[in-house]
Short mmCIF file of N, CA and C in Angstrom, two decimals:
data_model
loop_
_atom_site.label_atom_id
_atom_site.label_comp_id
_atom_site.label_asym_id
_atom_site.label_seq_id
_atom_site.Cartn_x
_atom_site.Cartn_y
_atom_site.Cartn_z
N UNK A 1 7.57 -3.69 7.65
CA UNK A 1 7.49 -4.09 6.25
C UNK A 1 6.68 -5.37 6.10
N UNK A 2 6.23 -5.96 4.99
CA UNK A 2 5.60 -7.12 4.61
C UNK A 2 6.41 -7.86 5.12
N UNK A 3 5.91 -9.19 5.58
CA UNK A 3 6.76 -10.25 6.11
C UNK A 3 7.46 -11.50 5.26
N UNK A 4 6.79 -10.79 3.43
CA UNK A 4 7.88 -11.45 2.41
C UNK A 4 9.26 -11.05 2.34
N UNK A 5 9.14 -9.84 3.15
CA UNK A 5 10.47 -8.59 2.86
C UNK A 5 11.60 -9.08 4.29
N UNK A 6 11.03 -9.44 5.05
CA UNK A 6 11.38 -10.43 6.52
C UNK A 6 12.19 -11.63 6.38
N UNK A 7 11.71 -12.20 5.57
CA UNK A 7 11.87 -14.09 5.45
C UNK A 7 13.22 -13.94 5.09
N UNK A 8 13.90 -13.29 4.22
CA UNK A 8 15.38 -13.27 3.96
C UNK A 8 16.52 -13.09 5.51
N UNK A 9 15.51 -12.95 6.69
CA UNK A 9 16.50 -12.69 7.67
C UNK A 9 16.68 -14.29 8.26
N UNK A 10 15.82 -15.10 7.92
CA UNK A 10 15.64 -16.19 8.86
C UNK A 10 16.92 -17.19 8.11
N UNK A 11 17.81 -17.18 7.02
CA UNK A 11 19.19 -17.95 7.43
C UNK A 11 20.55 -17.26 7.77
N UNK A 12 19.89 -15.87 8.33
CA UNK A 12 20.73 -15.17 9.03
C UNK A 12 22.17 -16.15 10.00
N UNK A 13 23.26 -15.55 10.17
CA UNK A 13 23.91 -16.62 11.16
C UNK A 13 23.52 -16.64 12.88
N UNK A 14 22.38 -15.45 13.40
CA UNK A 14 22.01 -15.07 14.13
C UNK A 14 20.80 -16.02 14.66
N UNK A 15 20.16 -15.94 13.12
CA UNK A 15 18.93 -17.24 13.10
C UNK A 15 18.31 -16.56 13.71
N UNK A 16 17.74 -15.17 13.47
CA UNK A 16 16.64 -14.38 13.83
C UNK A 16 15.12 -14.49 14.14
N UNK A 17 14.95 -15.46 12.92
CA UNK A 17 13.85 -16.36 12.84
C UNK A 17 13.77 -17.71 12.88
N UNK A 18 13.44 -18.27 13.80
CA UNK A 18 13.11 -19.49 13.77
C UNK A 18 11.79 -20.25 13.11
N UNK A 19 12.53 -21.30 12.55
CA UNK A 19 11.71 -22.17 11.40
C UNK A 19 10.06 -21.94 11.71
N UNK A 20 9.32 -22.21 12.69
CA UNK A 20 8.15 -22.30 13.03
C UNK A 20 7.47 -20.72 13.15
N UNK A 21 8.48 -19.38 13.12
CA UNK A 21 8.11 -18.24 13.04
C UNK A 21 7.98 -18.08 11.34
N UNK A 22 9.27 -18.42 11.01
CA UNK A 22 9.22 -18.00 9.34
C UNK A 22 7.74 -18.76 8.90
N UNK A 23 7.41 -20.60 9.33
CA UNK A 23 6.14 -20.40 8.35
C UNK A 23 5.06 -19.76 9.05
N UNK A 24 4.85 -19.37 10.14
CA UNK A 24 3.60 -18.43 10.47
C UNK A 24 3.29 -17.08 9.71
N UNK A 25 4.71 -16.83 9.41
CA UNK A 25 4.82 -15.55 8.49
C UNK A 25 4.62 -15.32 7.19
N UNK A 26 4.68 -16.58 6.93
CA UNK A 26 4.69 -17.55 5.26
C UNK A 26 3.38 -17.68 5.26
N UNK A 27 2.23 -17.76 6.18
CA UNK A 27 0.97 -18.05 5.89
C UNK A 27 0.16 -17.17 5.65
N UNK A 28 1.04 -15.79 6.06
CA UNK A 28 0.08 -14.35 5.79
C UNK A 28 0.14 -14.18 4.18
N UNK A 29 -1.32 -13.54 3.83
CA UNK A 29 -1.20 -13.03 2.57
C UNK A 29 -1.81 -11.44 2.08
N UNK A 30 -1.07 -11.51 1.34
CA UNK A 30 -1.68 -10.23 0.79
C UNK A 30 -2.11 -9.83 -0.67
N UNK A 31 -2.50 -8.61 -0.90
CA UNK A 31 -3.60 -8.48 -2.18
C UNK A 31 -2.00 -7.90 -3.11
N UNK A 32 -2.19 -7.31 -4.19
CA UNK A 32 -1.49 -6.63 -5.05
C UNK A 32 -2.09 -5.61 -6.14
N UNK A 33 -1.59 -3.97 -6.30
CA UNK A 33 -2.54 -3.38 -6.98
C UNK A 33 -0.95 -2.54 -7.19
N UNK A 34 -1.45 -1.46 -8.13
CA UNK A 34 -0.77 -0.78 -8.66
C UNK A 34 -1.55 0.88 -8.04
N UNK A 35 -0.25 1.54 -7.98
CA UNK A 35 -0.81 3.05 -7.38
C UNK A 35 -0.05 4.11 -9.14
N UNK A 36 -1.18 5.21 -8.89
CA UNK A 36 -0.40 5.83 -10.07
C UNK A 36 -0.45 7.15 -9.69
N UNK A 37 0.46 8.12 -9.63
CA UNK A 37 0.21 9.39 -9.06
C UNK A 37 0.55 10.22 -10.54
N UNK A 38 -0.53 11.22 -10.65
CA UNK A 38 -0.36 12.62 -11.88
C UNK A 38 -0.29 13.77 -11.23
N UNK A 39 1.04 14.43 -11.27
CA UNK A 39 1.30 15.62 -10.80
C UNK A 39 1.55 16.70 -11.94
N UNK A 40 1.00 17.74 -11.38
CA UNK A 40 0.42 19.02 -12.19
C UNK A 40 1.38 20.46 -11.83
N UNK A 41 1.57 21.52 -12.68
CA UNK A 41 1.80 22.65 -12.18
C UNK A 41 1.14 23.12 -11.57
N UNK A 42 1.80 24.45 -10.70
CA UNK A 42 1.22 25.29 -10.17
C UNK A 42 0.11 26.23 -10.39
N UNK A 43 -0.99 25.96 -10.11
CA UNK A 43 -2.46 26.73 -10.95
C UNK A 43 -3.02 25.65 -11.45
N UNK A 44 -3.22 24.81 -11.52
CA UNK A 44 -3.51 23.66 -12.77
C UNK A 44 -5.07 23.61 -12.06
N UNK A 45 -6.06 23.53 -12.16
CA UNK A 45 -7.23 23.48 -11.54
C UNK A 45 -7.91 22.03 -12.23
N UNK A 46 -7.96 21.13 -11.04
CA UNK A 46 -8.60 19.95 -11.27
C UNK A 46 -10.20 19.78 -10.79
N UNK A 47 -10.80 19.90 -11.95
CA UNK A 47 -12.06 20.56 -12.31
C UNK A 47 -13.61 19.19 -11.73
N UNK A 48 -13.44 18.48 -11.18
CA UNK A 48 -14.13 17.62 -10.24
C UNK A 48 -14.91 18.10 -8.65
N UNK A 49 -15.93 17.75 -8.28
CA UNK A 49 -16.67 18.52 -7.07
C UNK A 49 -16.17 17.10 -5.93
N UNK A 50 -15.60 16.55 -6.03
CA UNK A 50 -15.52 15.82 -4.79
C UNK A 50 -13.58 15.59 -4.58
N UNK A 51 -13.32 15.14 -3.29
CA UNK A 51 -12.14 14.93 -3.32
C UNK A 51 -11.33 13.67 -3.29
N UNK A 52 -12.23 12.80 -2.85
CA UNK A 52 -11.81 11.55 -3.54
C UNK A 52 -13.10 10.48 -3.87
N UNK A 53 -12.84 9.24 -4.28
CA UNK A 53 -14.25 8.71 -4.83
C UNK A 53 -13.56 7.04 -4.84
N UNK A 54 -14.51 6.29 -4.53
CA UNK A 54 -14.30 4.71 -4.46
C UNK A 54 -15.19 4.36 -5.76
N UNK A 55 -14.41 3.46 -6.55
CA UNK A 55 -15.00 3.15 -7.85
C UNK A 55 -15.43 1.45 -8.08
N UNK A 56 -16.59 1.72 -7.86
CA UNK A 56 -16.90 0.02 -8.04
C UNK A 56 -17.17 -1.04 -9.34
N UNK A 57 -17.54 0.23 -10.23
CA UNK A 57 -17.92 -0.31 -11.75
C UNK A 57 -16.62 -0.04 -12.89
N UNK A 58 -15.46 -0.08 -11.85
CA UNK A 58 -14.49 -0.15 -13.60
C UNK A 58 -13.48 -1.20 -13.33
N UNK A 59 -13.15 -1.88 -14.22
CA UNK A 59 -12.42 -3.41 -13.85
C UNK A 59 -11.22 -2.96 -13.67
N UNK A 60 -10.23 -1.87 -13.70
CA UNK A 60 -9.13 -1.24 -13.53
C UNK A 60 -8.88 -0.57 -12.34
N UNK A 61 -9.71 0.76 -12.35
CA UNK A 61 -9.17 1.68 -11.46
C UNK A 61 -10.50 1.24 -9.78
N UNK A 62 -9.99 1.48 -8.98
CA UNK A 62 -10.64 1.61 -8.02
C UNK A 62 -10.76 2.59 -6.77
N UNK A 63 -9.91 3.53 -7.16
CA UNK A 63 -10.07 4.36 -6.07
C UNK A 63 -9.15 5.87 -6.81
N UNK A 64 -9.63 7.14 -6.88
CA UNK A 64 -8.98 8.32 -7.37
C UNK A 64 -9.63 9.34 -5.96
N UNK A 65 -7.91 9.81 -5.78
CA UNK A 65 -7.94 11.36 -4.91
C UNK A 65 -7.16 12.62 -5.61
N UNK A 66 -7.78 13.62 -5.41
CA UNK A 66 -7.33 14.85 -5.70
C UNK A 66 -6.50 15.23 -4.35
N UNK A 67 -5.13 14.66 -4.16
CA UNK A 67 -4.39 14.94 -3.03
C UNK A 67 -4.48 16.46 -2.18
N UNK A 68 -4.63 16.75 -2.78
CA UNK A 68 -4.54 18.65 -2.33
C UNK A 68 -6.03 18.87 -2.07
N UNK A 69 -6.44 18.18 -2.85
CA UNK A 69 -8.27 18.25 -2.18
C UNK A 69 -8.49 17.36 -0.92
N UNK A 70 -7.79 16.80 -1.31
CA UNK A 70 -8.56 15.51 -0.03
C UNK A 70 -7.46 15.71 1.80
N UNK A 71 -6.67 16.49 1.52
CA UNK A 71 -5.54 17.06 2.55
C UNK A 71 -5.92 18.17 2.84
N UNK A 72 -6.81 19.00 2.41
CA UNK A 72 -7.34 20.49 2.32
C UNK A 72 -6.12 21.59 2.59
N UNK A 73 -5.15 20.90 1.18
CA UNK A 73 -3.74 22.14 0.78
C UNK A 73 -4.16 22.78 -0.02
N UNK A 74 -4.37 24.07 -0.33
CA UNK A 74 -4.18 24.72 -0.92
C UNK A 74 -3.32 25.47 -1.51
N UNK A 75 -2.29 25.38 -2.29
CA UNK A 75 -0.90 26.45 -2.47
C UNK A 75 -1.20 27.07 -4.11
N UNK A 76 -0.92 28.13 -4.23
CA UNK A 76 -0.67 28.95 -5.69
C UNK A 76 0.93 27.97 -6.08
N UNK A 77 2.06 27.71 -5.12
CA UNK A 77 3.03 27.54 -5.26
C UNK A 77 3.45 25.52 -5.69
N UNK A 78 2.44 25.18 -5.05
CA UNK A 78 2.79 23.98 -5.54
C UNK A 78 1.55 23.23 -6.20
N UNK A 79 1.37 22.42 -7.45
CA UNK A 79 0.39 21.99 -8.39
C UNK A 79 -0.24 20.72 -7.23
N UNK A 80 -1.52 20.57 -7.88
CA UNK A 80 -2.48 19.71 -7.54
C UNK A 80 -1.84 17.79 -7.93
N UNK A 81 -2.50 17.34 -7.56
CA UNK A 81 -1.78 15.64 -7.50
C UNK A 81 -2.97 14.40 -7.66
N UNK A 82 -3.23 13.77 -8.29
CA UNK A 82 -4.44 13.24 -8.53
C UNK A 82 -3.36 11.40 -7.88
N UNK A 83 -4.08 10.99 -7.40
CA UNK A 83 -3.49 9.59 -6.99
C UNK A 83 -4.69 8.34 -7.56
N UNK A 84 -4.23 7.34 -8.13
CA UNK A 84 -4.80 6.39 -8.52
C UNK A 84 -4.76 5.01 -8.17
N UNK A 85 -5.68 4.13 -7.58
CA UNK A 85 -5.28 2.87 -6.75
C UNK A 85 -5.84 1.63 -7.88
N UNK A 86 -5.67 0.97 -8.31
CA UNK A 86 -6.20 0.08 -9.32
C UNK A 86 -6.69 -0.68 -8.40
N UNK A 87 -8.00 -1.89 -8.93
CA UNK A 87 -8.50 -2.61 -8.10
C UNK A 87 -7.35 -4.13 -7.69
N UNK A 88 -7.66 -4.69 -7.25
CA UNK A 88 -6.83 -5.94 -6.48
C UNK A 88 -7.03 -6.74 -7.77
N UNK A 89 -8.12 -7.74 -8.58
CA UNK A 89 -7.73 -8.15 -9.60
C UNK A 89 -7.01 -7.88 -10.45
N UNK A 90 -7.05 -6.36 -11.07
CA UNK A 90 -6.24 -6.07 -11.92
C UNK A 90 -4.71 -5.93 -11.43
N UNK A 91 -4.63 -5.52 -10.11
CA UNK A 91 -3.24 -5.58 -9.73
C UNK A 91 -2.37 -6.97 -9.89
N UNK A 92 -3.38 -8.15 -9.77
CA UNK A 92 -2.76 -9.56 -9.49
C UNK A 92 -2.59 -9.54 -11.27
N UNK A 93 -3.78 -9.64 -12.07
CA UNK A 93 -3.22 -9.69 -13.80
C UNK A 93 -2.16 -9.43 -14.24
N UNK A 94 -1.69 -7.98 -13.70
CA UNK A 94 -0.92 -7.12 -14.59
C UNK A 94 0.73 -7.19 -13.89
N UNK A 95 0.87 -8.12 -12.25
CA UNK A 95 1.86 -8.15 -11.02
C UNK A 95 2.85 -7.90 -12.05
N UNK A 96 3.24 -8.61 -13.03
CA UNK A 96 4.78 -8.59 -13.40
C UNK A 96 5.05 -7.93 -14.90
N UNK A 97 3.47 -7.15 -15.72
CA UNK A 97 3.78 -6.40 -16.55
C UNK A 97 4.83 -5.00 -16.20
N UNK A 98 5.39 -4.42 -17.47
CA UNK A 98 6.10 -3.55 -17.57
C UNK A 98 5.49 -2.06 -16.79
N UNK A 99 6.26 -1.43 -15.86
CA UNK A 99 5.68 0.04 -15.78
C UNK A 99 4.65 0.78 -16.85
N UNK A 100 5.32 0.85 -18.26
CA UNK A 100 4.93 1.62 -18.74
C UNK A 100 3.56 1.11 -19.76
N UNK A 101 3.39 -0.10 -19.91
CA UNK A 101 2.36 -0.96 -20.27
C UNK A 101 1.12 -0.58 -19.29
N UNK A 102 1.74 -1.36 -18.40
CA UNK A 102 0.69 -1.25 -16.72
C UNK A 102 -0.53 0.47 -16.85
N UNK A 103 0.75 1.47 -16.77
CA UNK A 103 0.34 2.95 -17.03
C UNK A 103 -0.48 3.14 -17.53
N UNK A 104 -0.24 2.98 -18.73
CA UNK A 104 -0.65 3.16 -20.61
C UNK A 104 -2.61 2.95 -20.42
N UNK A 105 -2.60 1.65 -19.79
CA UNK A 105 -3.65 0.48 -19.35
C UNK A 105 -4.32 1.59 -18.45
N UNK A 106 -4.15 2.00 -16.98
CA UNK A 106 -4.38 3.19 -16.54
C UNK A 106 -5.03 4.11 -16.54
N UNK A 107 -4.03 4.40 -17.44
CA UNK A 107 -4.68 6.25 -18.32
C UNK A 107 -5.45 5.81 -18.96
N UNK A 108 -5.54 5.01 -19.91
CA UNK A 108 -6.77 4.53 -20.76
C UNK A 108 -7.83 4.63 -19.76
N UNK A 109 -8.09 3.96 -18.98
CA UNK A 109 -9.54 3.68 -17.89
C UNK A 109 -9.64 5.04 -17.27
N UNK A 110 -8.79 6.02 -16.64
CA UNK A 110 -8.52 7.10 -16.03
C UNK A 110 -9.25 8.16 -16.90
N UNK A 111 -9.21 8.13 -18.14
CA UNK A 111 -9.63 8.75 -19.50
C UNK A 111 -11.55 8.98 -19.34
N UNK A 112 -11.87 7.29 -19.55
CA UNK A 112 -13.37 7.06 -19.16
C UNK A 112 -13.87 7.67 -17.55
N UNK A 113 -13.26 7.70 -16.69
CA UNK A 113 -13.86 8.09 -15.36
C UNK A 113 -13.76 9.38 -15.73
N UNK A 114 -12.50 10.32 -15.62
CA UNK A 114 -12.20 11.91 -16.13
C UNK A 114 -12.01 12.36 -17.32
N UNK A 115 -12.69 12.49 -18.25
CA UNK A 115 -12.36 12.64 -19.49
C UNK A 115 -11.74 13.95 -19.38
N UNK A 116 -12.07 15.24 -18.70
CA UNK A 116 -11.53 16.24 -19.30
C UNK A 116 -10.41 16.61 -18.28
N UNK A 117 -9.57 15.64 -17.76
CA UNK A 117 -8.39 15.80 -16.27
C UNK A 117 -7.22 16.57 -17.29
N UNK A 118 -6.89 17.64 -17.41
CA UNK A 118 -5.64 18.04 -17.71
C UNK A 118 -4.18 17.21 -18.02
N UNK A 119 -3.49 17.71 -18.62
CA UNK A 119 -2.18 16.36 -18.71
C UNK A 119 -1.34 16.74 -18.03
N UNK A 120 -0.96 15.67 -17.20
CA UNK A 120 0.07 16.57 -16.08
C UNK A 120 1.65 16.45 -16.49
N UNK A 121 2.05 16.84 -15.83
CA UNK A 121 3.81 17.19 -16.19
C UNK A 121 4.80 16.22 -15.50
N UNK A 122 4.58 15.39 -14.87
CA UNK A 122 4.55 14.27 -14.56
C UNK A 122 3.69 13.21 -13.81
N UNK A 123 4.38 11.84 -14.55
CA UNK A 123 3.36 10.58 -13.89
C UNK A 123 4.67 9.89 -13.14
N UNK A 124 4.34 9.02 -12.10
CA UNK A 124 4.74 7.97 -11.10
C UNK A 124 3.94 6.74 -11.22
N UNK A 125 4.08 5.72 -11.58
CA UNK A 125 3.39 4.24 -12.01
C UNK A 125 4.17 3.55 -11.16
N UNK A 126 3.30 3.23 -9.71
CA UNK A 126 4.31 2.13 -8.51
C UNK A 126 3.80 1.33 -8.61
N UNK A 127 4.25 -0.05 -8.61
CA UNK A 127 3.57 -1.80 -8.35
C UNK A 127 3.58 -1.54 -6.81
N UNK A 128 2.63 -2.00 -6.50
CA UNK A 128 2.47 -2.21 -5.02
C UNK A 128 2.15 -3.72 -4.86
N UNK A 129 3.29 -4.52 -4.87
CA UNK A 129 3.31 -5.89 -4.08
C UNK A 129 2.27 -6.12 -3.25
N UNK A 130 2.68 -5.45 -2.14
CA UNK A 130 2.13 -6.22 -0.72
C UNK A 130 1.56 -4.90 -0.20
N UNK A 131 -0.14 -5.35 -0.84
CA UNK A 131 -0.68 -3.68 -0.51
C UNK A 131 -1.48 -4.00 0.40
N UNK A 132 -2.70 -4.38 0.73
CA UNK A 132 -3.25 -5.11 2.12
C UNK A 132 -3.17 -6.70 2.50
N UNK A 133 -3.29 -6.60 3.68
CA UNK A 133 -3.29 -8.20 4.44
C UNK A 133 -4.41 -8.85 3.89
N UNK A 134 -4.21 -9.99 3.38
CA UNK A 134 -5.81 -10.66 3.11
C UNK A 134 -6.40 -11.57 4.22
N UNK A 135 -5.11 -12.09 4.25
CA UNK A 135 -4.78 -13.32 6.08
C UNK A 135 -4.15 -12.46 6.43
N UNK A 136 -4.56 -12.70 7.92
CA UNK A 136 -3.30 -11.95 8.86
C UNK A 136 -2.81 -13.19 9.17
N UNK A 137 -1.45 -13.48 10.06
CA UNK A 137 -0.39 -14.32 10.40
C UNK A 137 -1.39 -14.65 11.79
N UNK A 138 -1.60 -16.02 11.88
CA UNK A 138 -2.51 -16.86 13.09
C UNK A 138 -1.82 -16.73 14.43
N UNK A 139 -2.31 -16.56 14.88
CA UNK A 139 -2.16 -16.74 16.65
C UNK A 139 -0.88 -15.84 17.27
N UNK A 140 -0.93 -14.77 16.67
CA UNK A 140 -0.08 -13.56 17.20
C UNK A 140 -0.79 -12.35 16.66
N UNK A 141 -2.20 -12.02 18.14
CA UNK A 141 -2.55 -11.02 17.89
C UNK A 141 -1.78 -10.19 18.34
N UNK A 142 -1.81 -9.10 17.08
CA UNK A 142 -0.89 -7.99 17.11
C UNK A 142 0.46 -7.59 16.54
N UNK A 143 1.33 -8.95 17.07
CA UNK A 143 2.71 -8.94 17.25
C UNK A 143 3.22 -10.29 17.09
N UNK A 144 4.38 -10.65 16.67
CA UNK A 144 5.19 -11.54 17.06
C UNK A 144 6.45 -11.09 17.76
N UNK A 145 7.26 -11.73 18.66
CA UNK A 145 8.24 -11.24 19.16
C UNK A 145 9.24 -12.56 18.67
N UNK A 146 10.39 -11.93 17.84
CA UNK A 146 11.29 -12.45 16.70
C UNK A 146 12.26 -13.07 17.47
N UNK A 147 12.83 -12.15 18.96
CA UNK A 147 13.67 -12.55 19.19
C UNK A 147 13.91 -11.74 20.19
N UNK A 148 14.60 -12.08 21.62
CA UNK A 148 14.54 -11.61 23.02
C UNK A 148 15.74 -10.94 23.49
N UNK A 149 16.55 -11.19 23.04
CA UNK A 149 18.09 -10.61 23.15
C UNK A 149 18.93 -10.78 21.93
N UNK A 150 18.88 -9.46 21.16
CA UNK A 150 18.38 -8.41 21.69
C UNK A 150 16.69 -8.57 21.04
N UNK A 151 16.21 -7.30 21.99
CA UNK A 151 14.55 -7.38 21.55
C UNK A 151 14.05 -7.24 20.21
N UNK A 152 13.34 -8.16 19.39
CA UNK A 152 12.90 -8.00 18.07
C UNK A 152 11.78 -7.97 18.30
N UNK A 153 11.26 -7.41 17.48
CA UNK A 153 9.52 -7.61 17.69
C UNK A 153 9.04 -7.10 16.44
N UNK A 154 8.01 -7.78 15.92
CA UNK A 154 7.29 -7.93 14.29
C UNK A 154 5.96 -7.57 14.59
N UNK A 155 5.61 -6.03 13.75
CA UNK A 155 4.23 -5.68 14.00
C UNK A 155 3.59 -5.18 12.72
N UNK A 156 2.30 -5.19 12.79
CA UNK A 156 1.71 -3.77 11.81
C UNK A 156 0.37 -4.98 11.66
N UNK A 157 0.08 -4.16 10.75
CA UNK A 157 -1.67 -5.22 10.06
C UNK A 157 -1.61 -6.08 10.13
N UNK A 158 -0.79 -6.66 9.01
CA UNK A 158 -0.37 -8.05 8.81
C UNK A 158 -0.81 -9.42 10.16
N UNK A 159 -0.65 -8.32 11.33
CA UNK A 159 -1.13 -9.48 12.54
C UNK A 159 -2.87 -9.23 12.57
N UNK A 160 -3.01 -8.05 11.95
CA UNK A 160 -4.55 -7.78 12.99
C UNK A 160 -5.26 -8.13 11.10
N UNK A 161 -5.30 -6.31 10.72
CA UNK A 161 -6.25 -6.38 9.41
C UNK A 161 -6.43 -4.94 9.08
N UNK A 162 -5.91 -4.66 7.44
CA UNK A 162 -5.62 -3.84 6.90
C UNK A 162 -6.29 -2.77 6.60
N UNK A 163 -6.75 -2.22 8.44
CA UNK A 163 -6.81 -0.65 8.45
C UNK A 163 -6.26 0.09 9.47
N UNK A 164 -6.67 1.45 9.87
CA UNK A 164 -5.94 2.21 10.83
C UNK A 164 -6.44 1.52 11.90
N UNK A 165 -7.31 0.75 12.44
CA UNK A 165 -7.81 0.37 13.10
C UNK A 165 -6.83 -0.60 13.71
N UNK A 166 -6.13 -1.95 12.30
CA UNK A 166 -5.26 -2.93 12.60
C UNK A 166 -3.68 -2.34 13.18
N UNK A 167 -3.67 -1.49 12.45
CA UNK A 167 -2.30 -0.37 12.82
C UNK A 167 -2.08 -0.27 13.98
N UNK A 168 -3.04 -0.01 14.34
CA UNK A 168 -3.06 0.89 15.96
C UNK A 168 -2.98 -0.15 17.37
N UNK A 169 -4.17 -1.31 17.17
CA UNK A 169 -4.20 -2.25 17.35
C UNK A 169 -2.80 -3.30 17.80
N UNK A 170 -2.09 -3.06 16.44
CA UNK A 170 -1.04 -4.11 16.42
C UNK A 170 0.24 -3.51 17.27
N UNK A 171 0.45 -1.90 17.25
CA UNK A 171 0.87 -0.79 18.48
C UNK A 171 1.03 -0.80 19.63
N UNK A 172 -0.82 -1.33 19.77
CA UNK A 172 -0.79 -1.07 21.28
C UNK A 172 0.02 -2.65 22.07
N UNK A 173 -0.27 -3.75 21.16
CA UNK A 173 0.00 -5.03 21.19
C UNK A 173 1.50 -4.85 21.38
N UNK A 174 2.44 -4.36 20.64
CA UNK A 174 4.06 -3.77 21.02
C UNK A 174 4.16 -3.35 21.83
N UNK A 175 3.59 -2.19 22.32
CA UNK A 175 3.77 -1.72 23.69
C UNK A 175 3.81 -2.62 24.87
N UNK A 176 2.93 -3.34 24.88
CA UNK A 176 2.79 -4.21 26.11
C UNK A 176 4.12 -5.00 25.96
N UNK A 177 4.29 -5.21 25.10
CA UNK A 177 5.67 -6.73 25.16
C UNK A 177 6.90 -5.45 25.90
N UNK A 178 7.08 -4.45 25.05
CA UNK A 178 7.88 -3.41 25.30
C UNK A 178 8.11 -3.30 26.51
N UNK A 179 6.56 -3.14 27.55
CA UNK A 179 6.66 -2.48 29.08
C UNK A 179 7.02 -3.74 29.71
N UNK A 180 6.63 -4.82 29.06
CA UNK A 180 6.93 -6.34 30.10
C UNK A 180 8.44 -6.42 30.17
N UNK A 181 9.42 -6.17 28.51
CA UNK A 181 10.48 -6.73 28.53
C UNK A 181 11.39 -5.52 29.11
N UNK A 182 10.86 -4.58 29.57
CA UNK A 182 12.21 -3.36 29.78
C UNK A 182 11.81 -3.41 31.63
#
């Protein structure tokens, strides 16, 4: 998890984290955007030639996939899924507006990119807090190790940098502590 979601362990009575870990963890940052998913019935044909698309010219949305396109599912039985990533400014503007405001805002811009997208049968409008690393946490490539008995260990992007690349990276970085400490 994000290591804002962490920091609540460190006045544990265990003292999981120690002071000089919590602010290393405190120094990582991250972006904030909003995700919006439109799900469709069964048959619904989402009428676009590509399956997903990075959007650089709209101050809102920044990224739309046709889930079932871009997964290469095909089902008669289950409807198509369009996913929506707003850009990082607008995510930071809008951090503590209402769901359904946030949405509203959305679909409006969603409207101008797809004008003729079908209305789906339901929407999902998620705040995404802590959506990529902007800093990663200094001088623990990979990993931090929280605590030795028993073994804790703190991984993901957040140490490296927010792609599959940092993921994997920050993995292989666990493993090693893993094979040293067992």
């Amino acid at each position: 998890p994000p290591f804002p979601l962490l920091l609540p362990l460190s006045p544990s009575p265990h003292h999981l984290i120690s002071e000089s870990q919590k602010q290393q963890l405190e120094s990582a940052s991250y972006s904030s955007r909003y995700a919006l998913g439109l799900f469709y019935e069964a048959g619904t044909e989402i009428d676009v030639p590509w399956a997903a698309r990075y959007i650089s010219s709209n101050p809102c949305i920044r990224f739309v996939s046709i889930d079932n396109k871009k997964r290469s599912i095909e089902s008669s039985e289950v409807g198509p899924s369009v996913v929506i990533h707003t850009s990082v400014p607008f995510g930071i503007k809008h951090l503590e507006g209402s769901s359904e405001e946030v949405q509203e805002l959305i679909l409006k811009q969603l409207e101008t990119i797809l004008p003729n997208l079908p209305k789906p049968v339901h929407i999902k409008c998620q705040k995404w807090r802590y959506s990529q690393v902007t800093q990663a946490v200094p001088s623990c490539p990979g990993q931090m190790t929280l605590h030795l008995n028993p073994l804790l260990i703190c991984g993901g992007d957040g140490f490296t940098h927010s792609n599959f690349d940092g993921c994997t990276a920050s993995a292989l970085s666990i493993l090693e502590v893993l094979k040293n400490h067992l």
